[in-house]
C-alpha atoms as a PDB file:
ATOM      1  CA  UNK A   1     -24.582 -24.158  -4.482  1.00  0.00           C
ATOM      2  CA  UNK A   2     -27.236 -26.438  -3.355  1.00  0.00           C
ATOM      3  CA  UNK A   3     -27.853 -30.412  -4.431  1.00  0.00           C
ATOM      4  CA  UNK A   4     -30.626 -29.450  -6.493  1.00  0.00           C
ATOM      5  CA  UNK A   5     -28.863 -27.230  -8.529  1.00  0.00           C
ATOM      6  CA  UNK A   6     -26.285 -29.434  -9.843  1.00  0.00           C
ATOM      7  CA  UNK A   7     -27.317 -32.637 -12.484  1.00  0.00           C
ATOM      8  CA  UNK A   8     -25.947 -36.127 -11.905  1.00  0.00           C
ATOM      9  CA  UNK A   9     -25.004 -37.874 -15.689  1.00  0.00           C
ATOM     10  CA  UNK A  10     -24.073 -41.258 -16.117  1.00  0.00           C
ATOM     11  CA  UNK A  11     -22.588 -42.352 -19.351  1.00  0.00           C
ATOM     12  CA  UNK A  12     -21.719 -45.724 -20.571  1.00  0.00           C
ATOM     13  CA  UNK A  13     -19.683 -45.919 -23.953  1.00  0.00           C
ATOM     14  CA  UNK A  14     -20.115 -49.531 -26.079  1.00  0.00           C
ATOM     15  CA  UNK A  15     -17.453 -49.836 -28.673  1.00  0.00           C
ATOM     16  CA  UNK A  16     -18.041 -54.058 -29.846  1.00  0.00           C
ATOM     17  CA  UNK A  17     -14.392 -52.820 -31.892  1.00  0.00           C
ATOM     18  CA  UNK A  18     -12.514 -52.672 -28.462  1.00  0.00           C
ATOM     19  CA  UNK A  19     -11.343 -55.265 -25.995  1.00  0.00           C
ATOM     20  CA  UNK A  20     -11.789 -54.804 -21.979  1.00  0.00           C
ATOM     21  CA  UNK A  21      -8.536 -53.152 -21.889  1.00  0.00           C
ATOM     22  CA  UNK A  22      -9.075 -50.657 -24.390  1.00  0.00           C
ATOM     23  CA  UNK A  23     -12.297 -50.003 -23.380  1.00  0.00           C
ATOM     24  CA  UNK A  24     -10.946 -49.243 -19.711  1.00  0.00           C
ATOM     25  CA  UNK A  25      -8.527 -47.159 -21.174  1.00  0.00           C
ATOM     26  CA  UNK A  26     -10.764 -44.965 -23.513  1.00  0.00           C
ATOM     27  CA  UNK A  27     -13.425 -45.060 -20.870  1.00  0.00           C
ATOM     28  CA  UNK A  28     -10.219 -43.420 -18.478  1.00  0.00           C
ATOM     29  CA  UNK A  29      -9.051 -41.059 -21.334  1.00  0.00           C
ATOM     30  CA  UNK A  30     -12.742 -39.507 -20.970  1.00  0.00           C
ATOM     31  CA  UNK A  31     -12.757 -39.412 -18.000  1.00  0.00           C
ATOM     32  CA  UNK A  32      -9.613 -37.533 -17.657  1.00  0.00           C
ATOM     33  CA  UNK A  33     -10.745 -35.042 -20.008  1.00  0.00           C
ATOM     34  CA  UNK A  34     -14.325 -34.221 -18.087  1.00  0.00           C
ATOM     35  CA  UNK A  35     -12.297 -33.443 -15.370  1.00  0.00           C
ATOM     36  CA  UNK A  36     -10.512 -30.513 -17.486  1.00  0.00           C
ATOM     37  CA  UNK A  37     -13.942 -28.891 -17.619  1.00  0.00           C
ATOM     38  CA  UNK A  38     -15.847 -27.223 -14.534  1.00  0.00           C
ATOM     39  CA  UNK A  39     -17.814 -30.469 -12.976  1.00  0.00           C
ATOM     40  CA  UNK A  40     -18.271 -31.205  -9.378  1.00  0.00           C
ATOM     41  CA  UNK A  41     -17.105 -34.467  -9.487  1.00  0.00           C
ATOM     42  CA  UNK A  42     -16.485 -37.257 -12.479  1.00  0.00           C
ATOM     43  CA  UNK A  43     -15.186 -40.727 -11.346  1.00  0.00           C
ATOM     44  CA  UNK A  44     -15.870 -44.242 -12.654  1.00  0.00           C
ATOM     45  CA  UNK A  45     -18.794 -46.021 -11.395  1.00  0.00           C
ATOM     46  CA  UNK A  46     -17.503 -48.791  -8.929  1.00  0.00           C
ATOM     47  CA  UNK A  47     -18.851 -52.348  -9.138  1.00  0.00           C
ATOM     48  CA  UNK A  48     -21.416 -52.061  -5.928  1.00  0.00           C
ATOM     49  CA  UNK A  49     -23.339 -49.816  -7.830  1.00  0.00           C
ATOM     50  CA  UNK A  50     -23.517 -52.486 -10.950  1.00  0.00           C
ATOM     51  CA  UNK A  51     -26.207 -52.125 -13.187  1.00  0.00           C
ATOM     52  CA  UNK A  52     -27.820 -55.452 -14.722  1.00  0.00           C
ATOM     53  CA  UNK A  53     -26.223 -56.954 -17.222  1.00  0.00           C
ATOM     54  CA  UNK A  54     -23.188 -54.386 -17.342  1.00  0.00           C
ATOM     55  CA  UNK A  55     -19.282 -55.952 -17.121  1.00  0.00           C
ATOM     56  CA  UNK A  56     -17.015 -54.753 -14.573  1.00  0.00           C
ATOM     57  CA  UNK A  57     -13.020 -54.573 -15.001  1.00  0.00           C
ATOM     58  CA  UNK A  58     -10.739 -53.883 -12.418  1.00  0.00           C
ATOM     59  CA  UNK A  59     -13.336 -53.050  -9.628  1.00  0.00           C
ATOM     60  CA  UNK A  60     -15.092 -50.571 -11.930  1.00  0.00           C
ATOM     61  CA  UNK A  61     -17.999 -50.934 -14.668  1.00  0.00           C
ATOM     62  CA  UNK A  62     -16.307 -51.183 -17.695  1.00  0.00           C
ATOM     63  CA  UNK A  63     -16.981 -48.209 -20.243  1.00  0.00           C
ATOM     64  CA  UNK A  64     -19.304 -46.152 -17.255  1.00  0.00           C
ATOM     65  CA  UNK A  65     -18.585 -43.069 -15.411  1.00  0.00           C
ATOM     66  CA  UNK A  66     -20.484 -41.001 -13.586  1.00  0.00           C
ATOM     67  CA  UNK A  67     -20.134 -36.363 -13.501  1.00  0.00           C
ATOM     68  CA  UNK A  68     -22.060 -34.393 -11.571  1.00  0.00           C
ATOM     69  CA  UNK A  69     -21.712 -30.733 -13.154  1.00  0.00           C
ATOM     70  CA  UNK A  70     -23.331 -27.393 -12.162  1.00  0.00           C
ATOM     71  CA  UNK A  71     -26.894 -26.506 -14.287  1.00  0.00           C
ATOM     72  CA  UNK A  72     -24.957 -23.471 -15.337  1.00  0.00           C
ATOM     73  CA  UNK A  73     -21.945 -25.863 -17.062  1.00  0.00           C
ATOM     74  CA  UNK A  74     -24.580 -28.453 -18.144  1.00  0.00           C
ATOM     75  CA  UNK A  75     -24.789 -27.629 -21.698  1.00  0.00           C
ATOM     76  CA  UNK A  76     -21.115 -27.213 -21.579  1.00  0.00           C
ATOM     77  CA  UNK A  77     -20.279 -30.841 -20.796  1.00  0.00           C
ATOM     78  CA  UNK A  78     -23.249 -31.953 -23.261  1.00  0.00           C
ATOM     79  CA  UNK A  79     -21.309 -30.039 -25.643  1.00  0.00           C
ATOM     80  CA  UNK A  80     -18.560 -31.742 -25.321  1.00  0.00           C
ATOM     81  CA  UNK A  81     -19.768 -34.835 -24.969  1.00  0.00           C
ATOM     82  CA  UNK A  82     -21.376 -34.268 -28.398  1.00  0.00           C
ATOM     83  CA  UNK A  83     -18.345 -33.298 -30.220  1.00  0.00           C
ATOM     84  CA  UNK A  84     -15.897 -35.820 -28.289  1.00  0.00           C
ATOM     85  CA  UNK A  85     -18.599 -38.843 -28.960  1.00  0.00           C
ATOM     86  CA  UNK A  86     -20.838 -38.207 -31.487  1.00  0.00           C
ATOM     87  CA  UNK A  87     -20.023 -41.375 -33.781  1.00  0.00           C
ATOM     88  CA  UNK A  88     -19.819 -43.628 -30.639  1.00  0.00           C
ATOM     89  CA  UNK A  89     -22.473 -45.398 -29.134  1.00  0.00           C
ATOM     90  CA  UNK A  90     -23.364 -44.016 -25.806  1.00  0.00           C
ATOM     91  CA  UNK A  91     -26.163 -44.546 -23.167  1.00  0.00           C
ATOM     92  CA  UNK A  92     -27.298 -41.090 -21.019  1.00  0.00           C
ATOM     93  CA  UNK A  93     -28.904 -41.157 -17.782  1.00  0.00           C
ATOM     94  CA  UNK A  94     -29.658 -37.856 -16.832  1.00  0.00           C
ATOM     95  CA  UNK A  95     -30.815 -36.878 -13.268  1.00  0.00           C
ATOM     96  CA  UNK A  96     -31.852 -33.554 -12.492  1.00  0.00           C
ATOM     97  CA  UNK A  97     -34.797 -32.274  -9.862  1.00  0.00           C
ATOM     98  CA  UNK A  98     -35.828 -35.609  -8.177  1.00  0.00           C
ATOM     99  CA  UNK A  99     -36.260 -37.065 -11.786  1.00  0.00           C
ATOM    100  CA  UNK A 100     -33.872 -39.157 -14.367  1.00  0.00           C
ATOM    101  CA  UNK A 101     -34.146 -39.437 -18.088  1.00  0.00           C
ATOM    102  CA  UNK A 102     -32.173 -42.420 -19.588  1.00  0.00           C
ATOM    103  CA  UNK A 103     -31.391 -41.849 -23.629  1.00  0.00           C
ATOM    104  CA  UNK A 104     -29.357 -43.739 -26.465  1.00  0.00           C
ATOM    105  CA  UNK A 105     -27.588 -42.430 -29.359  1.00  0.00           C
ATOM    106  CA  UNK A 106     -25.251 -44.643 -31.568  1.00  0.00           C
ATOM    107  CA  UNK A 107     -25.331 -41.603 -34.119  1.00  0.00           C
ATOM    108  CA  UNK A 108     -23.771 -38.078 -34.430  1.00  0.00           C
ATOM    109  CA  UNK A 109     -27.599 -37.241 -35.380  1.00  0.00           C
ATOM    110  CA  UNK A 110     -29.237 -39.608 -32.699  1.00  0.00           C
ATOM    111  CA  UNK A 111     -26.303 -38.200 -30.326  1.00  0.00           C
ATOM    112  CA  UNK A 112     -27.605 -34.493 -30.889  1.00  0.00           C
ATOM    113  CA  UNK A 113     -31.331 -35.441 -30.403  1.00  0.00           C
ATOM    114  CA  UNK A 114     -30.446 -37.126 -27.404  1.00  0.00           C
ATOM    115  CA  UNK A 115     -28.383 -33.830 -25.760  1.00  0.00           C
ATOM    116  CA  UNK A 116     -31.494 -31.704 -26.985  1.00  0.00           C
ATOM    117  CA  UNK A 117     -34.423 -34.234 -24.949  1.00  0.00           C
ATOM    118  CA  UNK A 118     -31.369 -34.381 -21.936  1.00  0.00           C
ATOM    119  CA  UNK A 119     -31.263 -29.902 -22.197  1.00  0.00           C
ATOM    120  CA  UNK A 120     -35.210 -29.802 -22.483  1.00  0.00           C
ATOM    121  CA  UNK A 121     -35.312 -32.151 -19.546  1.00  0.00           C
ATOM    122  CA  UNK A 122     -33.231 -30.467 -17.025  1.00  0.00           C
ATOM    123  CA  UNK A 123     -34.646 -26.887 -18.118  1.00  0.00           C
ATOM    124  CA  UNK A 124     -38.053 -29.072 -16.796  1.00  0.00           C
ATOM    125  CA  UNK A 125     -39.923 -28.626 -20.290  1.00  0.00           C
END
């Protein structure tokens, strides 16, 4: 399988509700479960790669981790991700083909929108 072929997704949950703990604990949980599915790789994002304004806990970003998954399990995870998040507010960067698309859903319905523009993307229409 080739680089190209495979789409990088980083995902950063918000939950105001939750403290750093139980963020890093939810935001491990996830994690945990992506793994059960068919992706390259999934692992947290460490602090070196910290994006502005984001918190880190423990050496990690809180609430961000990173999958890279197959195009061919892509809607798969997205899937998931929709049922497993869709009343949580989440931030999407999607990077497929040289090119990323960054989306935010803090809805089931925004959530679903936001895995549609993410397939449409990757599919390059």
């Amino acid at each position: 399988m080739s680089f190209e072929s495979n789409v990088k997704l980083m995902i950063a949950l918000s939950n105001p509700d939750l403290d750093a703990e139980e963020q890093e604990r939810e935001t491990r949980n996830l994690l945990r479960e992506i793994r059960d599915l068919d992706v390259e790789s999934a692992e947290l994002v460490a602090v070196v790669e910290t994006p502005k304004g984001s918190k880190a806990f423990g050496g990690f970003l809180l609430s961000v981790l990173q999958a890279e998954v197959s195009l061919a399990n892509f809607k798969k995870l997205l899937g998931y991700l929709g049922d497993r998040l869709g009343n949580k507010t989440i931030e999407l960067e999607v990077e497929a083909n040289g090119k990323k698309l960054k989306v935010k859903a803090s809805s089931q319905k925004e959530l679903a929108a936001a895995i549609e523009q993410a397939q449409k993307f990757v599919a390059g229409n």
